[in-house]
């Protein structure tokens, strides 16, 4: 075990959708300052895991703990106040509200911290000039930026990012991911979900793979060879797996 304390601890979390067990005994611990990536194929349970961490699904069993505070049974607004914010899959902006109105929704009852609407306009230089445009009129990449801004103005200690790259051109994805070091420098710890394994491995300090709700692999990018990742991701036995270096 590392000496660095965990900021966000997920302990043997199990989540059901009706009869379906979508997340099964998943544990992970995200240390302050990390960029922790969850990878996995469609339906692996990634979004269910993040949504349960922010309180949008109820855990069947297990715990969610932020900096020693057990939030397992806390309401979503209490978790936000405690410092966990989610950028949901598919952005989920309010399409008929303007860019600025969407950001202000995130600032409602925000924690104190470095981020406010003005700071978001510094992060995304194009945004201020388009603040009065409706979110529906923005491109996918622009909407993703607004969704990130909306989560940031809550000043989360841990920012959860659910598939930022979904439906975006590679160049746009790169631009968005290039932002992460700046967030880390501002004190934000990141837990992200990606189907794009290459992207996850490039930005993450640690990677955990889910397959049908269970953890199949965890390690640092340096420890995880491509065959090991592929085996964990697709659930195929790997015959000639090289020894970890
Ligand atoms: N609200 C829901 N009601 C019923 N079943 C659900 C619900 N949400 C997800 N599921 C099911 O739970 C499983 C995990 O879904 P989840 O969305 O968490 O996976 P994911 O890893 O995020 O997938 P993707 O990469 O496609 O986003 C899937 O089998 C999915 O069909
Ligand atoms: Mg998902």
Short mmCIF file of C-alpha atoms in Angstrom, two decimals, residues 9-221:
data_model
loop_
_atom_site.label_atom_id
_atom_site.label_comp_id
_atom_site.label_asym_id
_atom_site.label_seq_id
_atom_site.Cartn_x
_atom_site.Cartn_y
_atom_site.Cartn_z
CA UNK A 9 -12.32 5.44 -1.59
CA UNK A 10 -14.74 3.03 -3.20
CA UNK A 11 -14.98 -0.12 -1.14
CA UNK A 12 -16.52 -3.32 -2.53
CA UNK A 13 -19.28 -1.42 -4.28
CA UNK A 14 -22.10 -3.47 -5.79
CA UNK A 15 -24.90 -1.88 -7.81
CA UNK A 16 -27.94 -3.46 -9.41
CA UNK A 17 -30.35 -2.23 -12.07
CA UNK A 18 -33.30 -4.38 -11.10
CA UNK A 19 -32.06 -7.97 -11.38
CA UNK A 20 -28.97 -7.00 -13.33
CA UNK A 21 -25.77 -6.66 -11.35
CA UNK A 22 -24.01 -3.81 -13.18
CA UNK A 23 -21.16 -3.26 -10.70
CA UNK A 24 -19.85 -6.13 -8.61
CA UNK A 25 -17.62 -5.64 -5.55
CA UNK A 26 -15.56 -2.91 -7.18
CA UNK A 27 -12.94 -1.25 -5.01
CA UNK A 28 -10.66 1.58 -5.93
CA UNK A 29 -8.85 4.32 -4.15
CA UNK A 30 -7.98 7.61 -5.78
CA UNK A 31 -5.20 9.60 -4.16
CA UNK A 32 -5.06 13.37 -4.04
CA UNK A 33 -3.69 14.78 -7.27
CA UNK A 34 -4.14 11.61 -9.29
CA UNK A 35 -5.75 11.12 -12.66
CA UNK A 36 -7.31 7.70 -12.24
CA UNK A 37 -8.81 6.03 -15.30
CA UNK A 38 -11.50 3.36 -15.48
CA UNK A 39 -11.56 1.55 -18.79
CA UNK A 40 -13.92 -1.09 -20.12
CA UNK A 41 -16.11 -2.01 -23.06
CA UNK A 42 -19.76 -1.05 -23.63
CA UNK A 43 -21.89 -2.12 -20.71
CA UNK A 44 -18.94 -2.84 -18.41
CA UNK A 45 -20.53 -0.75 -15.66
CA UNK A 46 -18.37 2.37 -15.90
CA UNK A 47 -21.18 4.91 -15.94
CA UNK A 48 -23.09 3.04 -13.27
CA UNK A 49 -19.99 3.20 -11.07
CA UNK A 50 -19.57 6.97 -11.54
CA UNK A 51 -23.29 7.65 -11.15
CA UNK A 52 -23.34 5.66 -7.93
CA UNK A 53 -20.36 7.61 -6.60
CA UNK A 54 -22.30 10.87 -7.07
CA UNK A 55 -25.51 9.37 -5.67
CA UNK A 56 -27.62 8.97 -8.82
CA UNK A 57 -27.89 5.22 -8.26
CA UNK A 58 -28.21 3.47 -4.94
CA UNK A 59 -25.52 0.99 -3.96
CA UNK A 60 -26.68 -2.52 -3.10
CA UNK A 61 -23.67 -2.86 -0.83
CA UNK A 62 -20.25 -1.35 -0.30
CA UNK A 63 -19.14 2.15 0.56
CA UNK A 64 -18.18 5.48 -0.99
CA UNK A 65 -15.88 7.54 1.22
CA UNK A 66 -14.45 10.99 0.51
CA UNK A 67 -11.51 12.03 2.66
CA UNK A 68 -12.71 9.79 5.49
CA UNK A 69 -16.35 10.90 5.27
CA UNK A 70 -18.76 8.07 4.46
CA UNK A 71 -21.08 9.37 1.72
CA UNK A 72 -22.66 6.04 0.79
CA UNK A 73 -26.11 7.17 1.88
CA UNK A 74 -25.72 10.90 1.24
CA UNK A 75 -27.95 12.69 -1.26
CA UNK A 76 -26.44 13.88 -4.55
CA UNK A 77 -26.44 17.54 -3.46
CA UNK A 78 -24.60 16.64 -0.25
CA UNK A 79 -21.97 14.77 -2.25
CA UNK A 80 -21.55 17.78 -4.52
CA UNK A 81 -21.15 19.98 -1.47
CA UNK A 82 -18.61 17.52 -0.06
CA UNK A 83 -16.62 17.88 -3.28
CA UNK A 84 -17.58 15.28 -5.90
CA UNK A 85 -18.84 16.51 -9.27
CA UNK A 86 -19.70 14.55 -12.41
CA UNK A 87 -19.42 15.46 -16.07
CA UNK A 88 -22.00 12.97 -17.33
CA UNK A 89 -21.78 10.83 -20.41
CA UNK A 90 -23.30 12.71 -23.34
CA UNK A 91 -22.75 16.14 -21.60
CA UNK A 92 -26.41 16.62 -20.63
CA UNK A 93 -26.50 20.39 -20.85
CA UNK A 94 -29.76 22.28 -20.72
CA UNK A 95 -30.11 22.82 -24.48
CA UNK A 96 -32.41 25.84 -24.34
CA UNK A 97 -30.32 27.65 -21.73
CA UNK A 98 -27.37 29.77 -22.77
CA UNK A 99 -23.75 28.81 -22.21
CA UNK A 100 -23.55 31.13 -19.23
CA UNK A 101 -26.83 29.92 -17.76
CA UNK A 102 -25.56 26.35 -17.95
CA UNK A 103 -22.40 27.38 -16.10
CA UNK A 104 -24.44 29.21 -13.47
CA UNK A 105 -26.47 26.06 -12.83
CA UNK A 106 -23.20 24.41 -11.76
CA UNK A 107 -22.30 27.36 -9.55
CA UNK A 108 -25.50 27.06 -7.55
CA UNK A 109 -24.47 26.41 -3.95
CA UNK A 110 -20.89 25.88 -5.08
CA UNK A 111 -18.01 25.23 -2.77
CA UNK A 112 -15.40 27.93 -2.36
CA UNK A 113 -12.39 27.47 -4.59
CA UNK A 114 -10.44 28.65 -7.60
CA UNK A 115 -13.15 28.13 -10.21
CA UNK A 116 -15.92 30.51 -11.16
CA UNK A 117 -17.50 31.49 -14.47
CA UNK A 118 -14.74 33.99 -15.21
CA UNK A 119 -12.07 31.35 -14.63
CA UNK A 120 -13.87 28.95 -16.96
CA UNK A 121 -13.81 31.67 -19.64
CA UNK A 122 -10.06 31.83 -19.16
CA UNK A 123 -9.73 28.07 -19.57
CA UNK A 124 -11.80 28.07 -22.77
CA UNK A 125 -10.96 31.22 -24.64
CA UNK A 126 -13.76 31.01 -27.19
CA UNK A 127 -16.47 30.69 -24.57
CA UNK A 128 -16.94 34.22 -23.25
CA UNK A 129 -17.81 35.59 -26.69
CA UNK A 130 -20.51 32.96 -27.04
CA UNK A 131 -21.88 33.11 -23.53
CA UNK A 132 -25.35 34.19 -24.71
CA UNK A 133 -25.72 31.41 -27.25
CA UNK A 134 -27.98 28.49 -26.47
CA UNK A 135 -26.13 25.31 -25.61
CA UNK A 136 -28.01 23.48 -28.39
CA UNK A 137 -26.23 25.64 -30.98
CA UNK A 138 -22.76 24.53 -29.93
CA UNK A 139 -20.72 21.75 -31.49
CA UNK A 140 -20.19 18.52 -29.55
CA UNK A 141 -16.71 19.57 -28.46
CA UNK A 142 -17.94 22.97 -27.35
CA UNK A 143 -20.77 21.38 -25.42
CA UNK A 144 -18.26 19.10 -23.73
CA UNK A 145 -16.24 22.12 -22.68
CA UNK A 146 -19.34 23.77 -21.20
CA UNK A 147 -20.19 20.53 -19.37
CA UNK A 148 -16.69 20.49 -17.88
CA UNK A 149 -17.01 24.16 -16.95
CA UNK A 150 -20.36 23.53 -15.29
CA UNK A 151 -18.79 20.84 -13.09
CA UNK A 152 -15.71 22.94 -12.35
CA UNK A 153 -17.58 25.95 -11.02
CA UNK A 154 -18.82 23.72 -8.19
CA UNK A 155 -15.13 23.54 -7.18
CA UNK A 156 -14.97 19.76 -6.78
CA UNK A 157 -12.16 18.06 -4.94
CA UNK A 158 -12.72 15.06 -7.20
CA UNK A 159 -13.96 15.55 -10.74
CA UNK A 160 -15.61 12.54 -12.39
CA UNK A 161 -15.44 12.54 -16.19
CA UNK A 162 -17.59 10.05 -18.09
CA UNK A 163 -16.28 9.43 -21.61
CA UNK A 164 -15.21 12.89 -22.64
CA UNK A 165 -14.23 11.54 -26.03
CA UNK A 166 -17.65 10.16 -26.93
CA UNK A 167 -18.64 11.23 -30.43
CA UNK A 168 -15.87 13.79 -30.79
CA UNK A 169 -13.17 14.06 -33.46
CA UNK A 170 -9.68 12.99 -32.28
CA UNK A 171 -8.30 16.52 -32.52
CA UNK A 172 -11.12 17.82 -30.33
CA UNK A 173 -10.59 15.00 -27.84
CA UNK A 174 -6.91 15.87 -27.60
CA UNK A 175 -7.68 19.51 -26.97
CA UNK A 176 -10.03 18.61 -24.15
CA UNK A 177 -7.64 16.14 -22.56
CA UNK A 178 -4.82 18.69 -22.79
CA UNK A 179 -6.73 20.60 -20.14
CA UNK A 180 -6.30 17.97 -17.44
CA UNK A 181 -2.82 19.00 -16.22
CA UNK A 182 -4.18 22.49 -15.62
CA UNK A 183 -6.99 21.07 -13.50
CA UNK A 184 -4.57 18.93 -11.55
CA UNK A 185 -2.36 21.96 -10.96
CA UNK A 186 -5.40 23.76 -9.58
CA UNK A 187 -5.83 20.97 -7.02
CA UNK A 188 -8.53 18.91 -8.73
CA UNK A 189 -8.24 15.13 -8.50
CA UNK A 190 -9.65 13.32 -11.53
CA UNK A 191 -11.48 10.01 -11.88
CA UNK A 192 -12.26 9.42 -15.51
CA UNK A 193 -13.98 6.76 -17.56
CA UNK A 194 -12.88 6.01 -21.11
CA UNK A 195 -13.60 3.46 -23.77
CA UNK A 196 -10.61 4.83 -25.64
CA UNK A 197 -7.86 2.86 -23.91
CA UNK A 198 -5.00 4.70 -25.63
CA UNK A 199 -6.32 8.01 -24.38
CA UNK A 200 -6.79 6.70 -20.85
CA UNK A 201 -3.30 5.24 -20.67
CA UNK A 202 -1.76 8.47 -21.95
CA UNK A 203 -3.26 10.69 -19.26
CA UNK A 204 -3.69 8.41 -16.25
CA UNK A 205 -1.51 7.83 -13.23
CA UNK A 206 -3.37 4.54 -12.68
CA UNK A 207 -5.76 2.47 -14.72
CA UNK A 208 -8.44 0.00 -13.68
CA UNK A 209 -10.31 -2.19 -16.12
CA UNK A 210 -13.91 -3.34 -15.66
CA UNK A 211 -15.46 -6.27 -17.43
CA UNK A 212 -19.13 -7.08 -16.87
CA UNK A 213 -19.09 -5.10 -13.63
CA UNK A 214 -15.97 -6.63 -12.10
CA UNK A 215 -12.41 -5.40 -11.90
CA UNK A 216 -10.16 -7.44 -14.18
CA UNK A 217 -6.97 -5.40 -14.02
CA UNK A 218 -5.42 -2.51 -12.17
CA UNK A 219 -2.01 -0.88 -12.36
CA UNK A 220 0.03 2.05 -13.56
CA UNK A 221 0.30 2.62 -17.33
#
